[in-house]
Amino acid sequence: MSETMNGYMGDMDDIDRDETMELQGFVPKEPSSEELEKSRQRYRERLELYKKFGYDREKAIEFVVDSAEPIEEPVLDVGTGSGLTAVELARRGHHVTSVDISDDALQTAYVNAKAAQVADRIAFKLIDGMSLPFEARHFKLVAMVNVLHHLEEFVPLLREISRVLSPEGKLLVADFTEEGFDIIERVLRSEGNDHSRGGGHTIDDVAEVIHKHGMQCKLRDARFHEQVLVALKVSH
């Protein structure tokens, strides 16, 4: 996102992306103490703004991550955006691999993690989720939060996630409810911005095809304007 800790769960929504960029190693720039304080202040301001429109970001992220408990490592956060999910996981003591296709997003996520004092638990990597450079069956949890609606095609990503997910590992997918989308869009419009839904895919779309990729849906829930699906990788 273009602003650090912007106070809502849309991990990808304010990031300018160049889909043709050449991926390379990501080296974060260390923020100054002034930048960290600005990040914390901006977070508080954005949190209150979204609350006024009816969206409590803190309750939403807690609900989403709670849905995946108990959580085992290694943990992967795909499409990390501003790092909200990775930071929440790290706050709970987990070590997280955080990947995104945008170096701007990763820098924002890094500053947010530093501001939250959990950056030492998160490895930030400039990686396209459609081609994950990890061994098969490596991760015990893969999270994809508020990413789905941005994708033109989600099946290739789902296939790749299934490949790196360990037997009995968990996939956590979350995205806004229709009311949640309406709130986000109203807030962004009030600031002169737009909110794109990309391919417009939904949690229901994932639920319909999850079994084709070696996973079984174990939980569907919706609270705090977020829909959640948790699936388990079937052992072979």
PDB file of C-alpha atoms in Angstrom:
ATOM      1  CA  MET A   1       0.000   0.000   0.000  1.00  0.00           C
ATOM      2  CA  SER A   2       1.033   3.527  -0.563  1.00  0.00           C
ATOM      3  CA  GLU A   3       0.613   4.355   3.106  1.00  0.00           C
ATOM      4  CA  THR A   4       1.926   2.399   6.050  1.00  0.00           C
ATOM      5  CA  MET A   5      -0.492   0.614   8.369  1.00  0.00           C
ATOM      6  CA  ASN A   6      -3.434   2.162   6.568  1.00  0.00           C
ATOM      7  CA  GLY A   7      -5.979   0.879   9.034  1.00  0.00           C
ATOM      8  CA  TYR A   8      -7.903  -1.706   7.024  1.00  0.00           C
ATOM      9  CA  MET A   9      -7.486  -5.281   6.017  1.00  0.00           C
ATOM     10  CA  GLY A  10      -7.143  -4.725   2.284  1.00  0.00           C
ATOM     11  CA  ASP A  11      -3.575  -5.918   2.162  1.00  0.00           C
ATOM     12  CA  MET A  12      -3.192  -5.145  -1.563  1.00  0.00           C
ATOM     13  CA  ASP A  13      -5.631  -2.335  -2.157  1.00  0.00           C
ATOM     14  CA  ASP A  14      -3.384   0.737  -2.244  1.00  0.00           C
ATOM     15  CA  ILE A  15      -0.315  -0.837  -3.853  1.00  0.00           C
ATOM     16  CA  ASP A  16       0.673   0.286  -7.330  1.00  0.00           C
ATOM     17  CA  ARG A  17       1.770  -2.839  -9.155  1.00  0.00           C
ATOM     18  CA  ASP A  18       3.827  -3.350 -12.285  1.00  0.00           C
ATOM     19  CA  GLU A  19       2.905  -6.853 -13.360  1.00  0.00           C
ATOM     20  CA  THR A  20       5.769  -6.958 -15.873  1.00  0.00           C
ATOM     21  CA  MET A  21       8.466  -6.151 -13.339  1.00  0.00           C
ATOM     22  CA  GLU A  22      11.480  -8.415 -13.129  1.00  0.00           C
ATOM     23  CA  LEU A  23      11.582 -10.013  -9.703  1.00  0.00           C
ATOM     24  CA  GLN A  24      14.829  -9.669  -7.836  1.00  0.00           C
ATOM     25  CA  GLY A  25      16.140  -9.769  -4.304  1.00  0.00           C
ATOM     26  CA  PHE A  26      14.443  -7.439  -1.837  1.00  0.00           C
ATOM     27  CA  VAL A  27      16.603  -5.414   0.537  1.00  0.00           C
ATOM     28  CA  PRO A  28      14.493  -3.257   2.873  1.00  0.00           C
ATOM     29  CA  LYS A  29      15.457   0.311   3.638  1.00  0.00           C
ATOM     30  CA  GLU A  30      15.803   0.911   7.350  1.00  0.00           C
ATOM     31  CA  PRO A  31      13.258   3.516   8.533  1.00  0.00           C
ATOM     32  CA  SER A  32      14.308   6.332  10.815  1.00  0.00           C
ATOM     33  CA  SER A  33      12.769   6.761  14.259  1.00  0.00           C
ATOM     34  CA  GLU A  34      10.735   9.641  12.836  1.00  0.00           C
ATOM     35  CA  GLU A  35       9.415   7.433  10.043  1.00  0.00           C
ATOM     36  CA  LEU A  36       8.430   4.748  12.524  1.00  0.00           C
ATOM     37  CA  GLU A  37       6.536   7.256  14.652  1.00  0.00           C
ATOM     38  CA  LYS A  38       4.776   8.599  11.551  1.00  0.00           C
ATOM     39  CA  SER A  39       3.823   5.031  10.672  1.00  0.00           C
ATOM     40  CA  ARG A  40       2.293   4.456  14.105  1.00  0.00           C
ATOM     41  CA  GLN A  41       0.425   7.759  13.981  1.00  0.00           C
ATOM     42  CA  ARG A  42      -0.882   7.084  10.479  1.00  0.00           C
ATOM     43  CA  TYR A  43      -2.023   3.647  11.583  1.00  0.00           C
ATOM     44  CA  ARG A  44      -4.017   5.103  14.467  1.00  0.00           C
ATOM     45  CA  GLU A  45      -5.609   7.721  12.215  1.00  0.00           C
ATOM     46  CA  ARG A  46      -6.601   5.213   9.544  1.00  0.00           C
ATOM     47  CA  LEU A  47      -7.900   2.776  12.129  1.00  0.00           C
ATOM     48  CA  GLU A  48     -10.277   5.416  13.480  1.00  0.00           C
ATOM     49  CA  LEU A  49     -11.354   6.462   9.982  1.00  0.00           C
ATOM     50  CA  TYR A  50     -12.400   2.947   9.045  1.00  0.00           C
ATOM     51  CA  LYS A  51     -14.141   2.470  12.378  1.00  0.00           C
ATOM     52  CA  LYS A  52     -16.288   5.512  11.572  1.00  0.00           C
ATOM     53  CA  PHE A  53     -17.426   3.734   8.412  1.00  0.00           C
ATOM     54  CA  GLY A  54     -18.156   0.538  10.356  1.00  0.00           C
ATOM     55  CA  TYR A  55     -14.994  -1.512   9.801  1.00  0.00           C
ATOM     56  CA  ASP A  56     -12.854  -2.483  12.804  1.00  0.00           C
ATOM     57  CA  ARG A  57      -9.560  -3.590  11.336  1.00  0.00           C
ATOM     58  CA  GLU A  58      -8.160  -4.957  14.598  1.00  0.00           C
ATOM     59  CA  LYS A  59     -11.154  -7.184  15.273  1.00  0.00           C
ATOM     60  CA  ALA A  60     -11.185  -8.284  11.639  1.00  0.00           C
ATOM     61  CA  ILE A  61      -7.547  -9.398  11.528  1.00  0.00           C
ATOM     62  CA  GLU A  62      -7.854 -11.133  14.882  1.00  0.00           C
ATOM     63  CA  PHE A  63     -10.909 -13.038  13.641  1.00  0.00           C
ATOM     64  CA  VAL A  64      -9.173 -14.057  10.413  1.00  0.00           C
ATOM     65  CA  VAL A  65      -6.035 -15.364  12.117  1.00  0.00           C
ATOM     66  CA  ASP A  66      -8.025 -16.974  14.951  1.00  0.00           C
ATOM     67  CA  SER A  67      -9.801 -19.017  12.280  1.00  0.00           C
ATOM     68  CA  ALA A  68      -6.533 -20.807  11.469  1.00  0.00           C
ATOM     69  CA  GLU A  69      -5.662 -21.733  15.056  1.00  0.00           C
ATOM     70  CA  PRO A  70      -3.906 -23.843  16.153  1.00  0.00           C
ATOM     71  CA  ILE A  71      -1.113 -22.629  13.904  1.00  0.00           C
ATOM     72  CA  GLU A  72       2.075 -24.557  13.212  1.00  0.00           C
ATOM     73  CA  GLU A  73       5.201 -23.354  11.432  1.00  0.00           C
ATOM     74  CA  PRO A  74       6.508 -22.843   8.796  1.00  0.00           C
ATOM     75  CA  VAL A  75       4.021 -20.119   7.805  1.00  0.00           C
ATOM     76  CA  LEU A  76       3.704 -18.394   4.419  1.00  0.00           C
ATOM     77  CA  ASP A  77       1.772 -15.169   3.748  1.00  0.00           C
ATOM     78  CA  VAL A  78       1.039 -14.771   0.015  1.00  0.00           C
ATOM     79  CA  GLY A  79       0.331 -11.285  -1.356  1.00  0.00           C
ATOM     80  CA  THR A  80       1.363  -9.682   1.904  1.00  0.00           C
ATOM     81  CA  GLY A  81       0.676  -6.103   0.777  1.00  0.00           C
ATOM     82  CA  SER A  82       1.124  -3.817   3.772  1.00  0.00           C
ATOM     83  CA  GLY A  83       1.904  -6.816   5.960  1.00  0.00           C
ATOM     84  CA  LEU A  84      -1.131  -6.750   8.224  1.00  0.00           C
ATOM     85  CA  THR A  85      -1.560 -10.529   8.295  1.00  0.00           C
ATOM     86  CA  ALA A  86       2.157 -11.220   8.667  1.00  0.00           C
ATOM     87  CA  VAL A  87       2.395  -8.724  11.523  1.00  0.00           C
ATOM     88  CA  GLU A  88      -0.559 -10.285  13.352  1.00  0.00           C
ATOM     89  CA  LEU A  89       0.952 -13.755  12.973  1.00  0.00           C
ATOM     90  CA  ALA A  90       4.316 -12.482  14.202  1.00  0.00           C
ATOM     91  CA  ARG A  91       2.678 -10.785  17.181  1.00  0.00           C
ATOM     92  CA  ARG A  92       1.467 -14.241  18.180  1.00  0.00           C
ATOM     93  CA  GLY A  93       5.037 -15.487  18.185  1.00  0.00           C
ATOM     94  CA  HIS A  94       5.156 -17.142  14.769  1.00  0.00           C
ATOM     95  CA  HIS A  95       7.951 -16.817  12.228  1.00  0.00           C
ATOM     96  CA  VAL A  96       6.518 -15.903   8.833  1.00  0.00           C
ATOM     97  CA  THR A  97       7.737 -15.875   5.238  1.00  0.00           C
ATOM     98  CA  SER A  98       6.038 -12.877   3.640  1.00  0.00           C
ATOM     99  CA  VAL A  99       5.934 -12.680  -0.178  1.00  0.00           C
ATOM    100  CA  ASP A 100       4.684 -10.086  -2.631  1.00  0.00           C
ATOM    101  CA  ILE A 101       5.307  -9.153  -6.262  1.00  0.00           C
ATOM    102  CA  SER A 102       5.756  -5.467  -5.361  1.00  0.00           C
ATOM    103  CA  ASP A 103       8.911  -4.147  -3.716  1.00  0.00           C
ATOM    104  CA  ASP A 104       6.962  -1.035  -2.668  1.00  0.00           C
ATOM    105  CA  ALA A 105       4.499  -3.264  -0.843  1.00  0.00           C
ATOM    106  CA  LEU A 106       7.297  -5.146   0.877  1.00  0.00           C
ATOM    107  CA  GLN A 107       8.952  -1.921   2.002  1.00  0.00           C
ATOM    108  CA  THR A 108       5.642  -0.764   3.460  1.00  0.00           C
ATOM    109  CA  ALA A 109       5.190  -4.125   5.179  1.00  0.00           C
ATOM    110  CA  TYR A 110       8.725  -3.958   6.555  1.00  0.00           C
ATOM    111  CA  VAL A 111       8.184  -0.496   8.042  1.00  0.00           C
ATOM    112  CA  ASN A 112       4.908  -1.665   9.576  1.00  0.00           C
ATOM    113  CA  ALA A 113       6.615  -4.710  11.071  1.00  0.00           C
ATOM    114  CA  LYS A 114       9.387  -2.526  12.489  1.00  0.00           C
ATOM    115  CA  ALA A 115       6.804  -0.167  13.973  1.00  0.00           C
ATOM    116  CA  ALA A 116       5.085  -3.162  15.590  1.00  0.00           C
ATOM    117  CA  GLN A 117       8.473  -4.500  16.787  1.00  0.00           C
ATOM    118  CA  VAL A 118       8.053  -7.881  15.062  1.00  0.00           C
ATOM    119  CA  ALA A 119      10.262  -7.462  11.970  1.00  0.00           C
ATOM    120  CA  ASP A 120      12.763  -9.992  13.332  1.00  0.00           C
ATOM    121  CA  ARG A 121      10.121 -12.725  12.938  1.00  0.00           C
ATOM    122  CA  ILE A 122       9.242 -11.974   9.303  1.00  0.00           C
ATOM    123  CA  ALA A 123      11.292 -12.802   6.192  1.00  0.00           C
ATOM    124  CA  PHE A 124      10.229 -10.481   3.353  1.00  0.00           C
ATOM    125  CA  LYS A 125      10.722 -11.860  -0.156  1.00  0.00           C
ATOM    126  CA  LEU A 126      10.036 -10.375  -3.596  1.00  0.00           C
ATOM    127  CA  ILE A 127       8.253 -13.354  -5.154  1.00  0.00           C
ATOM    128  CA  ASP A 128       5.392 -13.956  -7.567  1.00  0.00           C
ATOM    129  CA  GLY A 129       2.906 -16.235  -5.825  1.00  0.00           C
ATOM    130  CA  MET A 130       2.176 -17.956  -9.121  1.00  0.00           C
ATOM    131  CA  SER A 131       5.702 -19.419  -9.061  1.00  0.00           C
ATOM    132  CA  LEU A 132       6.822 -20.049  -5.492  1.00  0.00           C
ATOM    133  CA  PRO A 133      10.513 -21.045  -5.180  1.00  0.00           C
ATOM    134  CA  PHE A 134       9.914 -23.331  -2.216  1.00  0.00           C
ATOM    135  CA  GLU A 135      10.134 -27.087  -1.837  1.00  0.00           C
ATOM    136  CA  ALA A 136       6.966 -29.136  -2.117  1.00  0.00           C
ATOM    137  CA  ARG A 137       5.083 -29.848   1.118  1.00  0.00           C
ATOM    138  CA  HIS A 138       7.091 -27.267   3.056  1.00  0.00           C
ATOM    139  CA  PHE A 139       4.573 -25.001   4.815  1.00  0.00           C
ATOM    140  CA  LYS A 140       2.136 -25.905   7.590  1.00  0.00           C
ATOM    141  CA  LEU A 141       0.040 -22.784   6.979  1.00  0.00           C
ATOM    142  CA  VAL A 142      -0.396 -20.658   3.863  1.00  0.00           C
ATOM    143  CA  ALA A 143      -2.430 -17.453   4.294  1.00  0.00           C
ATOM    144  CA  MET A 144      -3.954 -15.384   1.495  1.00  0.00           C
ATOM    145  CA  VAL A 145      -5.892 -12.472   2.975  1.00  0.00           C
ATOM    146  CA  ASN A 146      -7.832  -9.935   0.896  1.00  0.00           C
ATOM    147  CA  VAL A 147      -5.912 -10.968  -2.208  1.00  0.00           C
ATOM    148  CA  LEU A 148      -8.456 -13.117  -4.023  1.00  0.00           C
ATOM    149  CA  HIS A 149     -10.630 -10.345  -5.451  1.00  0.00           C
ATOM    150  CA  HIS A 150      -7.624  -8.726  -7.123  1.00  0.00           C
ATOM    151  CA  LEU A 151      -6.743 -11.777  -9.211  1.00  0.00           C
ATOM    152  CA  GLU A 152      -7.794 -12.267 -12.811  1.00  0.00           C
ATOM    153  CA  GLU A 153      -7.130 -16.000 -12.361  1.00  0.00           C
ATOM    154  CA  PHE A 154      -6.858 -17.689  -8.980  1.00  0.00           C
ATOM    155  CA  VAL A 155      -6.634 -21.384  -9.924  1.00  0.00           C
ATOM    156  CA  PRO A 156      -2.912 -21.298 -10.890  1.00  0.00           C
ATOM    157  CA  LEU A 157      -2.131 -19.691  -7.527  1.00  0.00           C
ATOM    158  CA  LEU A 158      -4.261 -22.248  -5.708  1.00  0.00           C
ATOM    159  CA  ARG A 159      -2.398 -25.038  -7.493  1.00  0.00           C
ATOM    160  CA  GLU A 160       0.970 -23.595  -6.482  1.00  0.00           C
ATOM    161  CA  ILE A 161      -0.129 -23.125  -2.873  1.00  0.00           C
ATOM    162  CA  SER A 162      -1.278 -26.746  -2.757  1.00  0.00           C
ATOM    163  CA  ARG A 163       2.155 -27.836  -3.983  1.00  0.00           C
ATOM    164  CA  VAL A 164       4.045 -26.097  -1.144  1.00  0.00           C
ATOM    165  CA  LEU A 165       1.495 -27.010   1.543  1.00  0.00           C
ATOM    166  CA  SER A 166       2.407 -29.973   3.727  1.00  0.00           C
ATOM    167  CA  PRO A 167       0.045 -32.928   4.273  1.00  0.00           C
ATOM    168  CA  GLU A 168      -2.540 -31.878   6.873  1.00  0.00           C
ATOM    169  CA  GLY A 169      -1.332 -28.296   6.411  1.00  0.00           C
ATOM    170  CA  LYS A 170      -3.841 -25.443   6.376  1.00  0.00           C
ATOM    171  CA  LEU A 171      -4.833 -22.944   3.729  1.00  0.00           C
ATOM    172  CA  LEU A 172      -6.365 -19.745   5.111  1.00  0.00           C
ATOM    173  CA  VAL A 173      -8.238 -17.625   2.571  1.00  0.00           C
ATOM    174  CA  ALA A 174     -10.089 -14.464   3.593  1.00  0.00           C
ATOM    175  CA  ASP A 175     -11.745 -11.650   1.699  1.00  0.00           C
ATOM    176  CA  PHE A 176     -14.326  -8.961   2.309  1.00  0.00           C
ATOM    177  CA  THR A 177     -18.040  -9.618   2.489  1.00  0.00           C
ATOM    178  CA  GLU A 178     -20.200  -7.535   0.150  1.00  0.00           C
ATOM    179  CA  GLU A 179     -20.849  -5.130   3.007  1.00  0.00           C
ATOM    180  CA  GLY A 180     -17.116  -5.026   3.661  1.00  0.00           C
ATOM    181  CA  PHE A 181     -16.421  -4.157   0.038  1.00  0.00           C
ATOM    182  CA  ASP A 182     -19.009  -1.399   0.242  1.00  0.00           C
ATOM    183  CA  ILE A 183     -17.302   0.081   3.303  1.00  0.00           C
ATOM    184  CA  ILE A 184     -13.858  -0.010   1.705  1.00  0.00           C
ATOM    185  CA  GLU A 185     -15.177   1.564  -1.486  1.00  0.00           C
ATOM    186  CA  ARG A 186     -16.971   4.352   0.412  1.00  0.00           C
ATOM    187  CA  VAL A 187     -13.868   5.187   2.424  1.00  0.00           C
ATOM    188  CA  LEU A 188     -11.645   5.262  -0.643  1.00  0.00           C
ATOM    189  CA  ARG A 189     -14.166   7.344  -2.594  1.00  0.00           C
ATOM    190  CA  SER A 190     -14.226   9.845   0.266  1.00  0.00           C
ATOM    191  CA  GLU A 191     -10.500  10.280  -0.357  1.00  0.00           C
ATOM    192  CA  GLY A 192     -10.839  10.522  -4.126  1.00  0.00           C
ATOM    193  CA  ASN A 193      -9.617   6.972  -4.783  1.00  0.00           C
ATOM    194  CA  ASP A 194     -11.093   3.902  -6.454  1.00  0.00           C
ATOM    195  CA  HIS A 195     -11.121   0.260  -5.399  1.00  0.00           C
ATOM    196  CA  SER A 196     -10.668  -2.378  -8.091  1.00  0.00           C
ATOM    197  CA  ARG A 197     -11.950  -5.922  -7.700  1.00  0.00           C
ATOM    198  CA  GLY A 198      -9.873  -7.340 -10.533  1.00  0.00           C
ATOM    199  CA  GLY A 199     -11.440 -10.630 -11.596  1.00  0.00           C
ATOM    200  CA  GLY A 200     -14.084 -10.373  -8.892  1.00  0.00           C
ATOM    201  CA  HIS A 201     -13.469 -13.872  -7.539  1.00  0.00           C
ATOM    202  CA  THR A 202     -15.050 -14.844  -4.227  1.00  0.00           C
ATOM    203  CA  ILE A 203     -14.585 -17.313  -1.397  1.00  0.00           C
ATOM    204  CA  ASP A 204     -17.448 -19.304  -2.921  1.00  0.00           C
ATOM    205  CA  ASP A 205     -15.387 -19.709  -6.100  1.00  0.00           C
ATOM    206  CA  VAL A 206     -12.513 -21.161  -4.081  1.00  0.00           C
ATOM    207  CA  ALA A 207     -14.829 -23.485  -2.150  1.00  0.00           C
ATOM    208  CA  GLU A 208     -16.165 -24.908  -5.409  1.00  0.00           C
ATOM    209  CA  VAL A 209     -12.760 -26.038  -6.697  1.00  0.00           C
ATOM    210  CA  ILE A 210     -10.688 -26.626  -3.555  1.00  0.00           C
ATOM    211  CA  HIS A 211     -11.137 -30.419  -3.716  1.00  0.00           C
ATOM    212  CA  LYS A 212      -9.555 -30.497  -7.172  1.00  0.00           C
ATOM    213  CA  HIS A 213      -6.292 -29.304  -5.651  1.00  0.00           C
ATOM    214  CA  GLY A 214      -5.882 -31.855  -2.886  1.00  0.00           C
ATOM    215  CA  MET A 215      -7.616 -29.900  -0.147  1.00  0.00           C
ATOM    216  CA  GLN A 216     -10.807 -30.226   1.860  1.00  0.00           C
ATOM    217  CA  CYS A 217     -12.772 -27.296   3.239  1.00  0.00           C
ATOM    218  CA  LYS A 218     -12.954 -27.498   7.041  1.00  0.00           C
ATOM    219  CA  LEU A 219     -14.346 -24.099   8.002  1.00  0.00           C
ATOM    220  CA  ARG A 220     -16.474 -21.341   6.501  1.00  0.00           C
ATOM    221  CA  ASP A 221     -17.273 -18.291   8.577  1.00  0.00           C
ATOM    222  CA  ALA A 222     -18.016 -14.582   8.228  1.00  0.00           C
ATOM    223  CA  ARG A 223     -17.620 -11.876  10.864  1.00  0.00           C
ATOM    224  CA  PHE A 224     -16.423  -8.282  11.044  1.00  0.00           C
ATOM    225  CA  HIS A 225     -17.067  -7.878   7.286  1.00  0.00           C
ATOM    226  CA  GLU A 226     -14.622 -10.689   6.423  1.00  0.00           C
ATOM    227  CA  GLN A 227     -15.354 -14.096   4.910  1.00  0.00           C
ATOM    228  CA  VAL A 228     -13.004 -16.919   5.842  1.00  0.00           C
ATOM    229  CA  LEU A 229     -12.296 -20.340   4.399  1.00  0.00           C
ATOM    230  CA  VAL A 230      -9.899 -22.794   6.041  1.00  0.00           C
ATOM    231  CA  ALA A 231      -8.950 -25.936   4.125  1.00  0.00           C
ATOM    232  CA  LEU A 232      -6.726 -28.896   4.988  1.00  0.00           C
ATOM    233  CA  LYS A 233      -4.285 -30.527   2.589  1.00  0.00           C
ATOM    234  CA  VAL A 234      -5.296 -34.153   2.134  1.00  0.00           C
ATOM    235  CA  SER A 235      -2.573 -36.662   3.034  1.00  0.00           C
ATOM    236  CA  HIS A 236      -1.418 -39.087   0.346  1.00  0.00           C
TER     237      HIS A 236
END
